[in-house]
Amino acid sequence: MPQLPFLATNDVRDRFSKAMSAMYQTEVPQYGTLLELVEQVNQETLSQQPELRRRLEAQGELARLSVERHGAIRVGSAEELSMLRRLFAVMGMYPVGYYDLSEAGVPVHSTAFRPIEDEALACNPFRVFTSLLRLELIENEALRQRAEEILAKRDIFTPTARELIERFETQGGLTAEEADQFVNEALETFRWHQDATVDLDTYQALHDEHRLIADVVCFRGPHINHLTPRTLDIDEVQRRMPSVGMNPKAVIEGPPRREAPILLRQTSFKALEESIRFAGDAQGTHTARFGEIEQRGMALTPKGRALYDQLLGEGRKQTGGLNNDAHQAVMDKVFAELPDNDEAMRREGLAYFHYHLTGAGKAAAQSVTTDMDVLIAKGFVEAQPITYEDFLPVSAAGIFQSNLGGGENEAYAGNANREAFEEALGASVTDELALYAEREQASKQRVLAALAG
């Protein structure tokens, strides 16, 4: 019997992300309202800014705007993280970047599982920010051991999901029928469960240590705690959220509003308080799941990122306790040192760009220069910023803290350990900056090869 063709991993990821979105809208109805609000603001922004529409269309980003999502989960053990790596590989998603959230007082470190190739990103750029709980940062030894015992007893994957992951690895892919079965089984890992696996006293002890620890340890699995639509105007979404019944977090995380957006700006509606049944039939509540929104800008080079980190640090010293308008005003003033137009960012080597031939460039005779600045000046080549596909640890921690209650916990600060994270993962994480540099260089080579005839 001939082997049926395998479904492309891009298609598996597309099916999974859409199924995840549908599940989360059922679990958190406000998320559906959030999607509608973001879609409305995006359409208004595109109609008001035809140049933005043209640029997004030229970069192939307009078509993917409405399907763009990222999710976030938190796991408790190395075995869970390693198996998730294998699960995401079925969808063409690989670990990119290492994020130390302990620097902002959250006892986890993280990576982002996402597609890497341009074609895969264009098909569906779904990514999942995945955090591993760092039990070694819990100073209370008895509590740490209790958490380890609880985590050791659970299996967050269904037997069929494990079987299909192994089948994918053995035969090199899944058929369409197998892929649909995989999506249904994989969703179970991310589903919300109202029944906690511990009694109320254990939950409370872990909660008092840090709310995130209780969230990771006390349930059957790493329920998806948010999905994130991409907006073109996060300030407007933040302003409108109360009018549709949402309570936005106090400030928008990341850089200020700019003509030339950079990296990532994030906000969310506050986490929901949800009813929980604890072992022993005690009733209580748990707060973890929320609705996040993101606005993405250009990816920064190491030089640009160093300047961003410096300015962010200066801004954070001045913005504690301010409301969003005051916070943004301070950040806007601090970030005046960073050029606010695409060409200056490109010329100063602060951001990554994708180079392509214009109509004039395609019609031109063979070019005698390889100088990109000259080719751009002649109108033969256009440079478009490469969109940042990754995350910012301080911003991620700010979202976590806002939705878990309380501020930073200095007891966890400054404990980066990439080596331990990669050992738990069972693989090395890819350097996100290297990916952007490769994409930029490849686009230059294609342009020069075309002009050379």
PDB file of N, CA, C and O in Angstrom, residues 109-138:
ATOM      1  N   HIS A 109      12.940  30.916  33.374  1.00  0.00           N
ATOM      2  CA  HIS A 109      13.654  31.327  32.168  1.00  0.00           C
ATOM      3  C   HIS A 109      12.980  30.659  30.984  1.00  0.00           C
ATOM      4  O   HIS A 109      12.280  29.649  31.130  1.00  0.00           O
ATOM      5  N   SER A 110      13.167  31.243  29.798  1.00  0.00           N
ATOM      6  CA  SER A 110      12.238  30.958  28.711  1.00  0.00           C
ATOM      7  C   SER A 110      12.921  30.921  27.356  1.00  0.00           C
ATOM      8  O   SER A 110      14.048  31.389  27.189  1.00  0.00           O
ATOM      9  N   THR A 111      12.178  30.373  26.386  1.00  0.00           N
ATOM     10  CA  THR A 111      12.524  30.490  24.983  1.00  0.00           C
ATOM     11  C   THR A 111      11.228  30.703  24.217  1.00  0.00           C
ATOM     12  O   THR A 111      10.136  30.647  24.795  1.00  0.00           O
ATOM     13  N   ALA A 112      11.348  30.963  22.919  1.00  0.00           N
ATOM     14  CA  ALA A 112      10.163  31.071  22.068  1.00  0.00           C
ATOM     15  C   ALA A 112      10.254  30.005  20.994  1.00  0.00           C
ATOM     16  O   ALA A 112      11.232  29.950  20.250  1.00  0.00           O
ATOM     17  N   PHE A 113       9.257  29.132  20.933  1.00  0.00           N
ATOM     18  CA  PHE A 113       9.175  28.173  19.840  1.00  0.00           C
ATOM     19  C   PHE A 113       8.487  28.876  18.674  1.00  0.00           C
ATOM     20  O   PHE A 113       7.361  29.374  18.821  1.00  0.00           O
ATOM     21  N   ARG A 114       9.166  28.914  17.533  1.00  0.00           N
ATOM     22  CA  ARG A 114       8.590  29.620  16.387  1.00  0.00           C
ATOM     23  C   ARG A 114       9.178  29.094  15.086  1.00  0.00           C
ATOM     24  O   ARG A 114      10.239  28.461  15.078  1.00  0.00           O
ATOM     25  N   PRO A 115       8.513  29.396  13.955  1.00  0.00           N
ATOM     26  CA  PRO A 115       9.120  29.081  12.664  1.00  0.00           C
ATOM     27  C   PRO A 115      10.340  29.964  12.422  1.00  0.00           C
ATOM     28  O   PRO A 115      10.427  31.073  12.973  1.00  0.00           O
ATOM     29  N   ILE A 116      11.255  29.492  11.593  1.00  0.00           N
ATOM     30  CA  ILE A 116      12.511  30.205  11.372  1.00  0.00           C
ATOM     31  C   ILE A 116      12.648  30.719   9.945  1.00  0.00           C
ATOM     32  O   ILE A 116      13.080  31.847   9.724  1.00  0.00           O
ATOM     33  N   GLU A 117      12.291  29.910   8.961  1.00  0.00           N
ATOM     34  CA  GLU A 117      12.471  30.287   7.557  1.00  0.00           C
ATOM     35  C   GLU A 117      11.466  31.362   7.135  1.00  0.00           C
ATOM     36  O   GLU A 117      10.340  31.411   7.636  1.00  0.00           O
ATOM     37  N   ASP A 118      11.878  32.217   6.178  1.00  0.00           N
ATOM     38  CA  ASP A 118      11.009  33.292   5.687  1.00  0.00           C
ATOM     39  C   ASP A 118       9.670  32.748   5.189  1.00  0.00           C
ATOM     40  O   ASP A 118       8.607  33.301   5.482  1.00  0.00           O
ATOM     41  N   GLU A 119       9.736  31.666   4.417  1.00  0.00           N
ATOM     42  CA  GLU A 119       8.516  31.090   3.843  1.00  0.00           C
ATOM     43  C   GLU A 119       7.579  30.604   4.943  1.00  0.00           C
ATOM     44  O   GLU A 119       6.355  30.784   4.871  1.00  0.00           O
ATOM     45  N   ALA A 120       8.158  30.016   5.984  1.00  0.00           N
ATOM     46  CA  ALA A 120       7.342  29.518   7.096  1.00  0.00           C
ATOM     47  C   ALA A 120       6.708  30.665   7.866  1.00  0.00           C
ATOM     48  O   ALA A 120       5.543  30.603   8.266  1.00  0.00           O
ATOM     49  N   LEU A 121       7.476  31.736   8.089  1.00  0.00           N
ATOM     50  CA  LEU A 121       6.934  32.902   8.786  1.00  0.00           C
ATOM     51  C   LEU A 121       5.801  33.538   7.989  1.00  0.00           C
ATOM     52  O   LEU A 121       4.802  33.988   8.540  1.00  0.00           O
ATOM     53  N   ALA A 122       5.969  33.575   6.668  1.00  0.00           N
ATOM     54  CA  ALA A 122       4.941  34.174   5.818  1.00  0.00           C
ATOM     55  C   ALA A 122       3.669  33.339   5.824  1.00  0.00           C
ATOM     56  O   ALA A 122       2.560  33.863   5.731  1.00  0.00           O
ATOM     57  N   CYS A 123       3.817  32.023   5.959  1.00  0.00           N
ATOM     58  CA  CYS A 123       2.654  31.127   5.965  1.00  0.00           C
ATOM     59  C   CYS A 123       1.846  31.301   7.243  1.00  0.00           C
ATOM     60  O   CYS A 123       0.640  31.522   7.199  1.00  0.00           O
ATOM     61  N   ASN A 124       2.512  31.202   8.367  1.00  0.00           N
ATOM     62  CA  ASN A 124       1.860  31.418   9.662  1.00  0.00           C
ATOM     63  C   ASN A 124       2.950  31.585  10.714  1.00  0.00           C
ATOM     64  O   ASN A 124       3.668  30.640  11.018  1.00  0.00           O
ATOM     65  N   PRO A 125       3.075  32.790  11.290  1.00  0.00           N
ATOM     66  CA  PRO A 125       4.180  33.077  12.205  1.00  0.00           C
ATOM     67  C   PRO A 125       3.883  32.725  13.669  1.00  0.00           C
ATOM     68  O   PRO A 125       4.486  33.289  14.578  1.00  0.00           O
ATOM     69  N   PHE A 126       2.956  31.805  13.888  1.00  0.00           N
ATOM     70  CA  PHE A 126       2.565  31.451  15.258  1.00  0.00           C
ATOM     71  C   PHE A 126       3.786  31.080  16.092  1.00  0.00           C
ATOM     72  O   PHE A 126       4.656  30.332  15.656  1.00  0.00           O
ATOM     73  N   ARG A 127       3.834  31.619  17.297  1.00  0.00           N
ATOM     74  CA  ARG A 127       4.961  31.354  18.201  1.00  0.00           C
ATOM     75  C   ARG A 127       4.417  31.161  19.613  1.00  0.00           C
ATOM     76  O   ARG A 127       3.366  31.703  19.957  1.00  0.00           O
ATOM     77  N   VAL A 128       5.127  30.392  20.414  1.00  0.00           N
ATOM     78  CA  VAL A 128       4.701  30.151  21.799  1.00  0.00           C
ATOM     79  C   VAL A 128       5.870  30.439  22.730  1.00  0.00           C
ATOM     80  O   VAL A 128       6.899  29.763  22.694  1.00  0.00           O
ATOM     81  N   PHE A 129       5.706  31.475  23.552  1.00  0.00           N
ATOM     82  CA  PHE A 129       6.695  31.845  24.559  1.00  0.00           C
ATOM     83  C   PHE A 129       6.563  30.829  25.690  1.00  0.00           C
ATOM     84  O   PHE A 129       5.508  30.717  26.322  1.00  0.00           O
ATOM     85  N   THR A 130       7.625  30.083  25.933  1.00  0.00           N
ATOM     86  CA  THR A 130       7.558  28.935  26.831  1.00  0.00           C
ATOM     87  C   THR A 130       8.546  29.094  27.977  1.00  0.00           C
ATOM     88  O   THR A 130       9.755  29.220  27.750  1.00  0.00           O
ATOM     89  N   SER A 131       8.030  29.099  29.196  1.00  0.00           N
ATOM     90  CA  SER A 131       8.846  29.346  30.384  1.00  0.00           C
ATOM     91  C   SER A 131       8.971  28.085  31.224  1.00  0.00           C
ATOM     92  O   SER A 131       8.008  27.339  31.390  1.00  0.00           O
ATOM     93  N   LEU A 132      10.163  27.884  31.759  1.00  0.00           N
ATOM     94  CA  LEU A 132      10.440  26.772  32.660  1.00  0.00           C
ATOM     95  C   LEU A 132      10.596  27.309  34.078  1.00  0.00           C
ATOM     96  O   LEU A 132      11.424  28.192  34.327  1.00  0.00           O
ATOM     97  N   LEU A 133       9.787  26.780  34.982  1.00  0.00           N
ATOM     98  CA  LEU A 133       9.867  27.182  36.380  1.00  0.00           C
ATOM     99  C   LEU A 133      11.229  26.799  36.959  1.00  0.00           C
ATOM    100  O   LEU A 133      11.733  25.705  36.712  1.00  0.00           O
ATOM    101  N   ARG A 134      11.816  27.712  37.724  1.00  0.00           N
ATOM    102  CA  ARG A 134      13.130  27.461  38.314  1.00  0.00           C
ATOM    103  C   ARG A 134      12.960  27.167  39.806  1.00  0.00           C
ATOM    104  O   ARG A 134      13.056  28.041  40.667  1.00  0.00           O
ATOM    105  N   LEU A 135      12.686  25.902  40.083  1.00  0.00           N
ATOM    106  CA  LEU A 135      12.437  25.487  41.459  1.00  0.00           C
ATOM    107  C   LEU A 135      13.641  25.748  42.360  1.00  0.00           C
ATOM    108  O   LEU A 135      13.485  25.966  43.568  1.00  0.00           O
ATOM    109  N   GLU A 136      14.849  25.745  41.768  1.00  0.00           N
ATOM    110  CA  GLU A 136      16.044  25.965  42.601  1.00  0.00           C
ATOM    111  C   GLU A 136      16.077  27.355  43.211  1.00  0.00           C
ATOM    112  O   GLU A 136      16.830  27.617  44.159  1.00  0.00           O
ATOM    113  N   LEU A 137      15.254  28.282  42.672  1.00  0.00           N
ATOM    114  CA  LEU A 137      15.215  29.637  43.227  1.00  0.00           C
ATOM    115  C   LEU A 137      14.284  29.753  44.434  1.00  0.00           C
ATOM    116  O   LEU A 137      14.240  30.796  45.085  1.00  0.00           O
ATOM    117  N   ILE A 138      13.527  28.667  44.736  1.00  0.00           N
ATOM    118  CA  ILE A 138      12.687  28.666  45.936  1.00  0.00           C
ATOM    119  C   ILE A 138      13.575  28.327  47.133  1.00  0.00           C
ATOM    120  O   ILE A 138      14.123  27.223  47.227  1.00  0.00           O
TER     121      ILE A 138
END
